[in-house]
């Protein structure tokens, strides 16, 4: 208060502070919006922008949409279910233009004006250039380095997870350099490493996983080491690519205390079984995958996603929901738009065919040897998915098969011949091997891999089966038609034969040598067989006999020019035609 004398009158003025202005919330902005990445079919794109908030608020959950149009001027149609910052590019986008829309949201929930990027043209390319490195690698190794495998497959007490030892302590004993050196000896072009599986133990830290599961670093994830990063660096020095293996869904048998499934339940997943995941479950698990993808960036060349069983596909196929095939592919390609992925539907399910439009190489899980590409490198009619087969070297276990196990289950000669044949035809092969807690491969399996290296990498002669005899089940014999297999036949080579009852069915065998024999049976229900050599009809042989005669050489050719030849036998008459074996002479 103050007083003032004005014309003899005292006036008293009271000073009143102006009312406080109401706080104004300003909307955030997305600036410099642009698309980066590989604008081609089977590539990947990411929208980048600069987030700016006048109030200094942090960025919240900014929203994204992608739009497609036939020209750079539209008209523009939103892509249903494609709502992530980065995307994979299926073949159907080829020749189209894409734009990204960014709607900025700050941490208070305030939403700004949507901004559009400039359009980019998606080039429709032949094949899938992203898989060139896998094709060129020819073969590599994988491992089931998992908490619930370590003691079961240990070759000595020292290899076991010791009483009183934490998971963090165990992971610290892995020697990344020694591991990479073993892979170099094996001639491996890539290493496929499990980050974790259903027990819930991971070999790499992940803040999203720890937050969702309510875990501290060191409980189920390492606290003091990023082992995959060290492995990536050690492999890179030797020119070996890194691929991660993880299930498509959260761990279904992950406990904090025995039997409580606390970690599984934290993800909203089905305890003890591979159930159909909810949208909430997919959101949580894909955030874990995305964190791994972004952390390892270009050091991570690929993903193998296991356990995407056909019964679970409906959870991903509904593109009206935000978490779907597209969101999974986006999480897998985050940080490296050229990264390649395969979604494995399980043993025998869609082998050598893609599971989704985003697959870059095929799920080809098997337990034996023998699958080889029938039409070259590409497994699909669109020629965009690299042919890939995946089997194990370990000794067979009644429950676990040979995955991650010590010892051997494959004949070395057969293994070498198969890898050579499959990769010569454009395929790529993954061989699952045991690795112990110290990062060393099983010595018997490493010895087998060194033989593969000598033939596939160094050009040593391909070994032949004993006596040059190729049994009817040999992977080099290509059967066309409705063939069956009959076993338990003690008179036949290998105790089995292939048979057909359809005229015109054929068996074709490519070989290198100067002589060839066709070995079969003769009996009263068999008729005539046409024999072609290098595409020329050379003979029609009669397989009829009143008495059964096994291991009969009904066609023989000698004095062929040194090099590669093809014999083809075709059923002409009779009830059955049999193939027992082919014998090659040099």
Coordinates of C-alpha atoms in Angstrom, one line a residue:
X1 CA 0.0 0.0 0.0
X2 CA 1.2 3.6 -0.7
X3 CA -0.4 7.1 -0.3
X4 CA -0.1 10.0 -2.8
X5 CA -1.1 13.7 -2.3
X6 CA -3.1 14.9 -5.4
X7 CA -4.5 18.5 -5.4
X8 CA -4.6 18.5 -1.6
X9 CA -6.4 15.1 -1.5
X10 CA -4.8 12.1 -0.1
X11 CA -5.4 9.1 -2.3
X12 CA -4.5 5.6 -1.0
X13 CA -3.8 3.0 -3.7
X14 CA -3.8 -0.7 -3.1
X15 CA -1.6 -2.7 -5.5
X16 CA -3.1 -6.0 -6.4
X17 CA -0.9 -8.8 -8.1
X18 CA -2.3 -9.9 -11.5
X19 CA -3.9 -13.4 -11.5
X20 CA -1.6 -16.3 -12.2
X21 CA -1.8 -17.4 -15.8
X22 CA -3.2 -20.9 -16.4
X23 CA -0.5 -23.4 -17.5
X24 CA -0.7 -24.0 -21.3
X25 CA 0.2 -27.5 -22.6
X26 CA 1.8 -27.2 -26.0
X27 CA 1.7 -30.0 -28.6
X28 CA 4.8 -31.8 -29.6
X29 CA 6.2 -31.8 -33.1
X30 CA 7.6 -34.4 -35.5
X31 CA 10.2 -32.6 -37.7
X32 CA 12.4 -33.7 -40.6
X33 CA 10.4 -36.9 -41.3
X34 CA 12.1 -39.1 -43.8
X35 CA 12.3 -42.8 -44.8
X36 CA 15.6 -44.7 -44.7
X37 CA 16.6 -48.3 -45.4
X38 CA 16.4 -50.7 -48.3
X39 CA 13.5 -49.8 -50.6
X40 CA 13.2 -53.1 -52.3
X41 CA 11.1 -56.2 -52.0
X42 CA 12.2 -58.3 -49.0
X43 CA 14.1 -55.3 -47.7
X44 CA 13.2 -53.0 -44.8
X45 CA 12.4 -49.4 -44.1
X46 CA 12.5 -47.1 -41.1
X47 CA 10.9 -43.7 -40.7
X48 CA 13.2 -41.2 -38.9
X49 CA 12.2 -37.9 -37.5
X50 CA 13.2 -35.3 -34.9
X51 CA 10.9 -35.1 -31.9
X52 CA 10.5 -31.6 -30.4
X53 CA 8.3 -30.6 -27.5
X54 CA 7.9 -26.9 -26.6
X55 CA 7.5 -27.8 -22.9
X56 CA 10.5 -30.0 -22.8
X57 CA 8.5 -33.1 -22.2
X58 CA 10.0 -36.4 -23.1
X59 CA 8.6 -38.4 -26.0
X60 CA 5.8 -40.8 -25.2
X61 CA 4.3 -43.5 -27.5
X62 CA 4.4 -41.8 -30.9
X63 CA 2.1 -43.4 -33.4
X64 CA 3.0 -44.6 -36.9
X65 CA 1.1 -45.5 -40.1
X66 CA 2.3 -46.5 -43.5
X67 CA 0.4 -45.7 -46.7
X68 CA 0.7 -47.1 -50.2
X69 CA -0.1 -45.6 -53.5
X70 CA 0.3 -46.5 -57.2
X71 CA 2.2 -43.2 -58.0
X72 CA 4.2 -40.7 -56.1
X73 CA 1.1 -38.5 -55.9
X74 CA -1.3 -41.2 -54.6
X75 CA -4.0 -41.9 -54.0
X76 CA -2.9 -43.1 -50.6
X77 CA -4.3 -46.1 -48.8
X78 CA -3.2 -47.0 -45.2
X79 CA -1.6 -50.5 -44.9
X80 CA -3.8 -52.4 -42.5
X81 CA -2.0 -53.5 -39.3
X82 CA 1.3 -51.9 -40.3
X83 CA 1.8 -49.6 -37.3
X84 CA 5.5 -49.8 -36.4
X85 CA 8.4 -47.3 -36.9
X86 CA 10.2 -49.8 -39.2
X87 CA 8.7 -52.4 -41.5
X88 CA 9.6 -55.4 -43.5
X89 CA 8.7 -55.3 -47.2
X90 CA 6.8 -58.3 -48.7
X91 CA 6.7 -59.0 -52.4
X92 CA 3.2 -57.4 -52.7
X93 CA 4.7 -54.0 -52.1
X94 CA 6.9 -54.2 -55.2
X95 CA 6.3 -51.4 -57.7
X96 CA 4.2 -49.4 -55.2
X97 CA 5.1 -46.1 -53.4
X98 CA 5.2 -45.9 -49.6
X99 CA 4.9 -43.0 -47.3
X100 CA 5.2 -43.0 -43.5
X101 CA 3.0 -40.9 -41.2
X102 CA 4.3 -39.9 -37.8
X103 CA 1.9 -38.6 -35.1
X104 CA 4.1 -37.3 -32.2
X105 CA 3.0 -38.0 -28.6
X106 CA 4.8 -36.7 -25.5
X107 CA 5.1 -38.3 -22.1
X108 CA 2.0 -36.5 -20.8
X109 CA -0.1 -37.9 -23.6
X110 CA -0.3 -34.6 -25.6
X111 CA -0.6 -35.4 -29.3
X112 CA 0.8 -33.3 -32.1
X113 CA 0.0 -32.9 -35.7
X114 CA 0.6 -35.9 -38.0
X115 CA 3.4 -35.5 -40.5
X116 CA 4.0 -37.4 -43.7
X117 CA 7.3 -38.4 -45.3
X118 CA 8.1 -38.0 -48.9
X119 CA 7.1 -41.2 -50.9
X120 CA 9.6 -43.8 -51.8
X121 CA 9.3 -46.3 -54.6
X122 CA 9.7 -50.0 -53.7
X123 CA 11.8 -51.7 -56.3
X124 CA 10.7 -55.2 -57.3
X125 CA 14.0 -57.1 -57.4
X126 CA 14.8 -60.6 -58.6
X127 CA 15.5 -63.0 -55.8
X128 CA 16.4 -61.7 -52.4
X129 CA 19.8 -60.0 -52.2
X130 CA 19.6 -60.0 -48.4
X131 CA 20.2 -63.7 -48.4
X132 CA 23.2 -63.6 -50.6
X133 CA 25.5 -64.0 -47.6
X134 CA 23.7 -67.1 -46.4
X135 CA 23.9 -68.7 -49.9
X136 CA 27.6 -67.9 -50.1
X137 CA 28.2 -69.1 -46.5
X138 CA 26.9 -72.6 -47.6
X139 CA 26.9 -74.0 -44.1
X140 CA 27.2 -73.0 -40.5
X141 CA 26.6 -74.3 -37.0
X142 CA 24.0 -73.7 -34.3
X143 CA 23.8 -74.4 -30.6
X144 CA 21.3 -75.1 -27.9
X145 CA 23.3 -73.3 -25.2
X146 CA 20.4 -73.3 -22.7
X147 CA 20.2 -73.5 -18.9
X148 CA 18.3 -76.8 -18.9
X149 CA 20.7 -78.4 -21.4
X150 CA 24.0 -77.7 -19.8
X151 CA 24.1 -80.4 -17.2
X152 CA 22.3 -83.0 -19.4
X153 CA 24.9 -82.8 -22.2
X154 CA 28.0 -82.1 -20.1
X155 CA 30.9 -84.4 -21.0
X156 CA 32.6 -84.0 -17.6
X157 CA 31.7 -82.8 -14.1
X158 CA 33.7 -79.6 -14.8
X159 CA 31.3 -78.7 -17.6
X160 CA 28.2 -78.7 -15.4
X161 CA 26.5 -75.8 -13.8
X162 CA 27.8 -76.1 -10.3
X163 CA 25.8 -76.0 -7.0
X164 CA 25.8 -72.5 -5.6
X165 CA 26.9 -70.9 -8.9
X166 CA 24.7 -68.2 -10.4
X167 CA 23.7 -68.0 -14.0
X168 CA 25.7 -64.8 -14.2
X169 CA 28.8 -66.7 -13.0
X170 CA 28.3 -69.5 -15.5
X171 CA 27.9 -67.1 -18.5
X172 CA 31.2 -65.4 -17.5
X173 CA 33.1 -68.7 -18.1
X174 CA 32.3 -68.7 -21.8
X175 CA 35.5 -67.9 -23.9
X176 CA 34.3 -66.0 -27.0
X177 CA 37.7 -66.1 -28.7
X178 CA 38.2 -69.8 -28.2
X179 CA 34.6 -70.4 -29.5
X180 CA 35.2 -68.3 -32.6
X181 CA 38.5 -70.2 -33.3
X182 CA 36.6 -73.5 -33.1
X183 CA 34.1 -72.2 -35.6
X184 CA 36.9 -71.2 -38.0
X185 CA 38.3 -74.7 -37.8
X186 CA 34.9 -76.1 -38.6
X187 CA 34.7 -73.9 -41.7
X188 CA 31.4 -72.4 -40.5
X189 CA 30.0 -69.5 -42.4
X190 CA 27.6 -68.5 -39.7
X191 CA 26.8 -69.2 -36.1
X192 CA 23.2 -69.5 -34.9
X193 CA 23.1 -69.0 -31.1
X194 CA 20.2 -69.4 -28.7
X195 CA 19.5 -66.3 -26.6
X196 CA 17.2 -68.4 -24.5
X197 CA 14.2 -70.6 -24.6
X198 CA 11.4 -71.9 -22.4
X199 CA 13.3 -72.0 -19.0
X200 CA 13.5 -68.2 -19.1
X201 CA 17.3 -67.9 -18.7
X202 CA 18.9 -65.6 -21.3
X203 CA 22.5 -65.3 -22.3
X204 CA 22.2 -61.5 -22.9
X205 CA 20.9 -58.7 -20.8
X206 CA 17.5 -57.2 -21.8
X207 CA 15.9 -54.4 -19.8
X208 CA 12.4 -55.0 -21.3
X209 CA 12.6 -58.6 -20.3
X210 CA 13.7 -57.8 -16.7
X211 CA 11.1 -55.1 -16.4
X212 CA 8.2 -57.2 -17.6
X213 CA 9.2 -60.3 -15.6
X214 CA 10.1 -58.3 -12.4
X215 CA 13.7 -59.5 -12.4
X216 CA 17.0 -57.9 -11.4
X217 CA 20.0 -58.2 -13.7
X218 CA 21.9 -61.4 -12.9
X219 CA 18.8 -63.4 -11.9
X220 CA 17.8 -64.7 -15.4
X221 CA 19.9 -62.4 -17.5
X222 CA 23.7 -61.7 -17.1
X223 CA 24.5 -58.6 -15.1
X224 CA 28.2 -58.2 -15.8
X225 CA 28.6 -59.4 -19.4
X226 CA 27.1 -59.0 -22.9
X227 CA 28.2 -62.3 -24.2
X228 CA 26.6 -62.1 -27.7
X229 CA 28.3 -58.8 -28.3
X230 CA 31.7 -60.4 -27.5
X231 CA 30.8 -63.3 -29.7
X232 CA 29.8 -61.0 -32.6
X233 CA 33.1 -59.2 -32.5
X234 CA 35.1 -62.4 -32.3
X235 CA 33.2 -64.0 -35.2
X236 CA 33.5 -60.8 -37.3
X237 CA 37.3 -61.0 -37.1
X238 CA 37.0 -64.4 -38.8
X239 CA 34.4 -63.4 -41.4
X240 CA 31.6 -65.4 -39.7
X241 CA 28.1 -64.1 -39.5
X242 CA 25.9 -64.1 -36.4
X243 CA 22.3 -65.3 -36.2
X244 CA 20.1 -65.4 -33.1
X245 CA 17.7 -68.2 -32.2
X246 CA 14.7 -67.4 -29.9
X247 CA 11.1 -68.7 -29.7
X248 CA 8.4 -66.6 -31.3
X249 CA 6.5 -66.5 -27.9
X250 CA 7.6 -66.0 -24.3
X251 CA 9.1 -68.8 -22.3
X252 CA 6.3 -71.1 -21.2
X253 CA 8.0 -72.8 -18.3
X254 CA 9.9 -69.9 -16.6
X255 CA 9.7 -69.8 -12.8
X256 CA 11.0 -67.5 -10.1
X257 CA 10.4 -70.2 -7.5
X258 CA 10.0 -73.9 -8.5
X259 CA 6.7 -74.5 -10.2
X260 CA 5.2 -71.0 -9.9
X261 CA 5.5 -70.0 -13.6
X262 CA 5.9 -66.4 -12.4
X263 CA 7.9 -65.2 -15.4
X264 CA 5.5 -67.0 -17.9
X265 CA 2.5 -65.4 -16.2
X266 CA 4.2 -62.0 -16.2
X267 CA 4.0 -62.1 -20.0
X268 CA 0.4 -63.3 -19.9
X269 CA 1.4 -66.5 -21.5
X270 CA 0.2 -70.1 -21.1
X271 CA 2.1 -72.0 -18.3
X272 CA 3.7 -75.2 -19.5
X273 CA 2.6 -75.2 -23.1
X274 CA 2.9 -73.3 -26.4
X275 CA -0.5 -71.6 -26.3
X276 CA -2.0 -69.0 -28.7
X277 CA -0.6 -65.7 -27.5
X278 CA -2.8 -62.7 -26.8
X279 CA -2.2 -59.2 -28.1
X280 CA -0.8 -58.2 -24.8
X281 CA 1.6 -61.2 -24.8
X282 CA 2.8 -60.4 -28.3
X283 CA 3.3 -56.8 -27.4
X284 CA 5.5 -57.7 -24.4
X285 CA 7.5 -60.3 -26.2
X286 CA 8.1 -58.3 -29.3
X287 CA 9.4 -55.5 -27.2
X288 CA 12.0 -57.9 -25.9
X289 CA 12.9 -59.0 -29.4
X290 CA 13.1 -55.4 -30.6
X291 CA 15.5 -54.4 -27.8
X292 CA 17.9 -57.2 -28.9
X293 CA 17.5 -56.3 -32.5
X294 CA 18.3 -52.6 -31.9
X295 CA 21.2 -53.3 -29.6
X296 CA 23.1 -55.6 -32.0
X297 CA 22.3 -53.7 -35.2
X298 CA 24.4 -54.7 -38.2
X299 CA 26.4 -57.1 -36.1
X300 CA 23.3 -59.4 -36.2
X301 CA 22.8 -60.8 -39.7
X302 CA 19.7 -63.0 -39.1
X303 CA 17.1 -64.5 -36.8
X304 CA 15.7 -68.0 -36.5
X305 CA 12.4 -67.8 -34.7
X306 CA 11.4 -71.2 -33.3
X307 CA 8.1 -72.6 -32.2
X308 CA 5.8 -70.7 -34.6
X309 CA 3.6 -73.7 -34.9
X310 CA 0.6 -73.8 -37.3
X311 CA -1.8 -73.8 -34.4
X312 CA -0.5 -70.4 -33.3
X313 CA -0.6 -68.7 -36.8
X314 CA -4.1 -67.2 -36.2
X315 CA -2.7 -65.0 -33.6
X316 CA -0.5 -63.4 -36.2
X317 CA -2.7 -63.5 -39.2
X318 CA -5.4 -61.0 -38.1
X319 CA -4.0 -57.8 -39.6
X320 CA -6.8 -55.7 -38.0
X321 CA -4.9 -56.1 -34.7
X322 CA -1.7 -54.2 -34.0
X323 CA 0.5 -57.2 -33.3
X324 CA 0.7 -59.5 -36.2
X325 CA 3.2 -60.9 -38.8
X326 CA 4.2 -57.3 -39.8
X327 CA 4.9 -56.2 -36.2
X328 CA 7.0 -59.4 -35.6
X329 CA 9.0 -58.8 -38.8
X330 CA 9.5 -55.2 -37.8
X331 CA 10.9 -56.2 -34.4
X332 CA 13.2 -58.7 -36.0
X333 CA 14.5 -56.2 -38.6
X334 CA 14.9 -53.2 -36.2
X335 CA 18.4 -51.8 -36.3
X336 CA 19.3 -53.5 -39.5
X337 CA 16.8 -53.4 -42.4
X338 CA 18.8 -56.0 -44.3
X339 CA 18.6 -58.6 -41.6
X340 CA 17.1 -61.9 -42.7
X341 CA 14.5 -64.0 -40.8
X342 CA 12.9 -67.4 -40.8
X343 CA 9.8 -68.4 -38.8
X344 CA 10.0 -72.1 -38.0
X345 CA 6.6 -73.9 -37.9
X346 CA 8.2 -77.0 -36.4
X347 CA 9.6 -80.4 -37.4
X348 CA 8.1 -81.3 -40.8
X349 CA 5.7 -78.4 -40.9
X350 CA 6.1 -76.4 -44.1
X351 CA 9.7 -77.6 -44.4
X352 CA 11.5 -75.7 -47.2
X353 CA 8.5 -73.3 -47.6
X354 CA 8.1 -69.9 -46.0
X355 CA 5.8 -69.5 -43.0
X356 CA 4.9 -65.9 -43.8
X357 CA 5.4 -63.3 -46.5
X358 CA 8.2 -61.9 -44.4
X359 CA 10.4 -65.1 -44.4
X360 CA 13.8 -64.7 -46.1
X361 CA 15.0 -68.2 -45.7
X362 CA 13.1 -71.4 -45.1
X363 CA 12.4 -73.3 -41.9
X364 CA 13.8 -76.7 -42.7
X365 CA 14.1 -78.5 -39.4
X366 CA 14.8 -82.2 -39.8
X367 CA 16.4 -85.0 -37.8
X368 CA 18.3 -86.8 -40.6
X369 CA 20.2 -86.2 -43.8
X370 CA 19.0 -86.2 -47.3
X371 CA 16.9 -83.1 -48.2
X372 CA 18.4 -81.2 -51.1
X373 CA 17.0 -78.4 -53.2
X374 CA 15.0 -79.7 -56.1
X375 CA 14.9 -76.4 -58.1
X376 CA 18.1 -74.6 -57.1
X377 CA 18.6 -71.9 -54.5
X378 CA 15.1 -70.6 -54.2
X379 CA 12.5 -72.6 -52.3
X380 CA 9.4 -70.7 -53.4
X381 CA 7.8 -70.1 -56.8
X382 CA 8.4 -66.4 -56.4
X383 CA 12.2 -67.0 -56.0
X384 CA 12.5 -64.9 -52.9
X385 CA 13.2 -67.4 -50.1
X386 CA 16.6 -69.0 -49.7
X387 CA 16.4 -72.8 -49.4
X388 CA 17.7 -73.8 -45.9
X389 CA 17.8 -77.1 -44.0
X390 CA 18.6 -77.5 -40.3
X391 CA 19.6 -80.7 -38.5
X392 CA 21.8 -81.9 -35.6
X393 CA 25.1 -83.8 -35.2
X394 CA 24.6 -84.9 -31.6
X395 CA 23.8 -88.4 -30.4
X396 CA 20.1 -89.2 -30.3
X397 CA 18.3 -89.0 -27.0
X398 CA 14.8 -90.6 -26.6
X399 CA 13.2 -87.3 -25.7
X400 CA 15.4 -84.5 -26.9
X401 CA 16.7 -86.2 -30.2
X402 CA 20.2 -84.9 -30.8
X403 CA 19.7 -81.2 -30.4
X404 CA 22.6 -79.7 -28.4
X405 CA 23.8 -83.2 -27.4
X406 CA 27.3 -84.5 -27.2
X407 CA 28.6 -87.4 -29.4
X408 CA 27.5 -88.1 -32.9
X409 CA 24.5 -89.5 -34.7
X410 CA 25.6 -89.0 -38.3
X411 CA 28.0 -91.0 -40.5
X412 CA 30.8 -88.6 -41.4
X413 CA 30.9 -89.7 -45.1
X414 CA 27.2 -89.3 -45.4
X415 CA 27.3 -86.0 -43.7
X416 CA 30.0 -84.6 -46.0
X417 CA 28.3 -85.9 -49.1
X418 CA 25.0 -84.4 -48.1
X419 CA 26.3 -80.9 -47.2
X420 CA 28.3 -80.9 -50.5
X421 CA 25.3 -82.0 -52.6
X422 CA 22.8 -79.6 -51.0
X423 CA 25.1 -76.5 -51.2
X424 CA 26.3 -77.3 -54.7
X425 CA 22.6 -77.0 -55.6
X426 CA 22.3 -73.6 -54.0
X427 CA 21.1 -74.6 -50.6
X428 CA 22.4 -73.5 -47.2
X429 CA 22.8 -75.9 -44.2
X430 CA 22.7 -75.4 -40.5
X431 CA 24.3 -78.1 -38.3
X432 CA 23.4 -78.1 -34.6
X433 CA 26.4 -78.9 -32.4
X434 CA 27.1 -79.0 -28.7
X435 CA 29.0 -76.1 -27.2
X436 CA 30.0 -76.3 -23.5
X437 CA 30.0 -73.6 -20.9
X438 CA 33.6 -72.7 -21.9
X439 CA 32.7 -72.1 -25.5
X440 CA 34.3 -75.2 -26.9
X441 CA 32.6 -77.5 -29.5
X442 CA 32.2 -81.2 -28.9
X443 CA 35.5 -82.7 -30.2
X444 CA 33.8 -85.5 -32.2
X445 CA 31.5 -83.1 -33.9
X446 CA 34.3 -80.7 -34.6
X447 CA 36.2 -83.5 -36.3
X448 CA 33.2 -84.1 -38.5
X449 CA 32.9 -80.5 -39.4
X450 CA 36.6 -80.3 -40.3
X451 CA 36.0 -83.0 -42.9
X452 CA 33.0 -81.0 -44.2
X453 CA 35.3 -77.9 -44.4
X454 CA 38.0 -79.8 -46.4
X455 CA 35.5 -80.9 -49.1
X456 CA 33.1 -77.9 -49.2
X457 CA 35.6 -75.1 -48.6
X458 CA 38.9 -76.5 -49.8
X459 CA 37.9 -78.6 -52.7
X460 CA 39.0 -82.0 -51.4
X461 CA 37.4 -85.0 -53.3
X462 CA 33.9 -85.9 -52.1
X463 CA 34.0 -89.3 -50.3
X464 CA 32.0 -92.1 -51.8
X465 CA 29.9 -94.7 -49.9
X466 CA 31.6 -98.1 -49.4
X467 CA 32.1 -99.9 -52.7
X468 CA 30.6 -97.1 -54.7
X469 CA 27.1 -98.4 -53.8
X470 CA 24.4 -95.8 -53.5
X471 CA 21.4 -97.3 -51.7
X472 CA 17.9 -96.6 -52.8
X473 CA 17.4 -94.0 -50.0
X474 CA 20.4 -92.0 -51.1
X475 CA 19.6 -88.2 -51.3
X476 CA 21.2 -88.0 -54.8
X477 CA 18.4 -90.2 -56.3
X478 CA 15.5 -88.2 -57.4
X479 CA 12.2 -90.0 -57.5
X480 CA 9.4 -88.7 -59.7
X481 CA 5.8 -90.0 -59.2
X482 CA 4.1 -92.0 -56.5
X483 CA 6.9 -93.9 -54.9
X484 CA 6.9 -95.8 -51.6
X485 CA 9.5 -97.4 -49.4
X486 CA 9.6 -101.0 -48.2
X487 CA 11.9 -102.0 -45.3
X488 CA 12.7 -105.2 -43.4
X489 CA 13.9 -106.9 -46.5
X490 CA 17.1 -108.9 -45.6
X491 CA 17.9 -109.9 -49.2
X492 CA 18.1 -106.3 -50.5
X493 CA 21.0 -103.9 -50.1
X494 CA 20.4 -101.8 -47.0
X495 CA 17.4 -104.0 -46.2
X496 CA 15.0 -101.8 -48.2
X497 CA 13.8 -100.7 -51.6
X498 CA 11.9 -97.9 -53.3
X499 CA 8.9 -99.1 -55.3
X500 CA 6.1 -97.8 -57.6
X501 CA 3.1 -99.3 -59.3
X502 CA 2.6 -96.4 -61.8
X503 CA 3.8 -96.6 -65.3
X504 CA 5.9 -93.6 -66.2
X505 CA 7.3 -93.1 -62.7
X506 CA 11.0 -92.6 -62.7
X507 CA 14.2 -92.5 -60.6
X508 CA 17.1 -90.4 -61.7
X509 CA 20.7 -90.5 -60.4
X510 CA 23.5 -88.1 -61.2
X511 CA 27.0 -89.5 -60.7
X512 CA 30.7 -89.0 -61.5
X513 CA 32.5 -92.0 -62.9
X514 CA 33.2 -94.2 -65.9
X515 CA 30.7 -96.9 -65.1
X516 CA 27.2 -97.4 -63.6
X517 CA 25.0 -100.4 -62.6
X518 CA 21.3 -100.5 -61.9
X519 CA 20.5 -103.0 -59.1
X520 CA 17.0 -104.2 -58.4
X521 CA 14.9 -107.3 -57.9
X522 CA 13.3 -109.8 -60.3
X523 CA 10.0 -111.5 -59.6
X524 CA 6.7 -112.4 -61.2
X525 CA 4.9 -109.1 -60.4
X526 CA 7.5 -107.0 -62.1
X527 CA 7.7 -106.0 -65.7
X528 CA 9.9 -103.9 -68.0
X529 CA 12.0 -100.8 -67.2
X530 CA 13.4 -98.3 -69.7
X531 CA 17.0 -97.2 -68.9
X532 CA 18.3 -93.8 -70.1
X533 CA 21.9 -92.7 -69.9
X534 CA 22.6 -89.0 -70.3
X535 CA 19.1 -88.6 -71.8
X536 CA 19.4 -91.4 -74.4
X537 CA 17.4 -94.6 -74.2
X538 CA 20.1 -97.4 -73.8
X539 CA 18.0 -100.5 -72.9
X540 CA 14.7 -101.9 -71.9
X541 CA 15.3 -104.5 -69.2
X542 CA 13.0 -107.2 -68.1
X543 CA 12.5 -107.7 -64.3
X544 CA 10.1 -110.7 -64.6
X545 CA 11.1 -114.0 -63.0
X546 CA 9.1 -116.9 -61.7
X547 CA 11.3 -116.9 -58.6
X548 CA 12.3 -114.0 -56.5
X549 CA 15.9 -112.8 -57.1
X550 CA 17.5 -110.0 -55.1
X551 CA 20.4 -107.6 -55.8
X552 CA 20.2 -108.2 -59.6
X553 CA 22.3 -106.1 -61.9
X554 CA 19.9 -105.6 -64.8
X555 CA 21.8 -102.8 -66.5
X556 CA 25.5 -102.0 -66.7
X557 CA 27.5 -99.5 -68.6
X558 CA 31.3 -99.3 -68.7
X559 CA 33.9 -97.1 -70.4
X560 CA 32.0 -93.8 -70.0
X561 CA 34.0 -90.6 -70.4
X562 CA 35.3 -89.3 -67.1
X563 CA 33.0 -86.7 -65.6
X564 CA 29.4 -86.3 -64.7
X565 CA 26.6 -88.5 -66.0
X566 CA 22.9 -89.2 -65.4
X567 CA 21.1 -92.5 -65.3
X568 CA 17.3 -92.6 -65.4
X569 CA 15.1 -95.7 -65.0
X570 CA 11.4 -95.5 -66.0
X571 CA 8.6 -98.0 -65.2
X572 CA 7.2 -99.4 -68.5
X573 CA 5.0 -102.4 -67.5
X574 CA 4.3 -104.9 -64.8
X575 CA 2.7 -104.4 -61.4
X576 CA 5.7 -103.0 -59.6
X577 CA 9.1 -101.5 -60.4
X578 CA 11.8 -101.5 -57.7
X579 CA 15.1 -99.6 -57.1
X580 CA 17.5 -101.3 -54.8
X581 CA 20.7 -99.3 -55.5
X582 CA 23.1 -97.9 -58.1
X583 CA 26.8 -98.8 -58.2
X584 CA 29.3 -96.4 -59.6
X585 CA 32.8 -97.4 -60.9
X586 CA 35.7 -95.1 -61.7

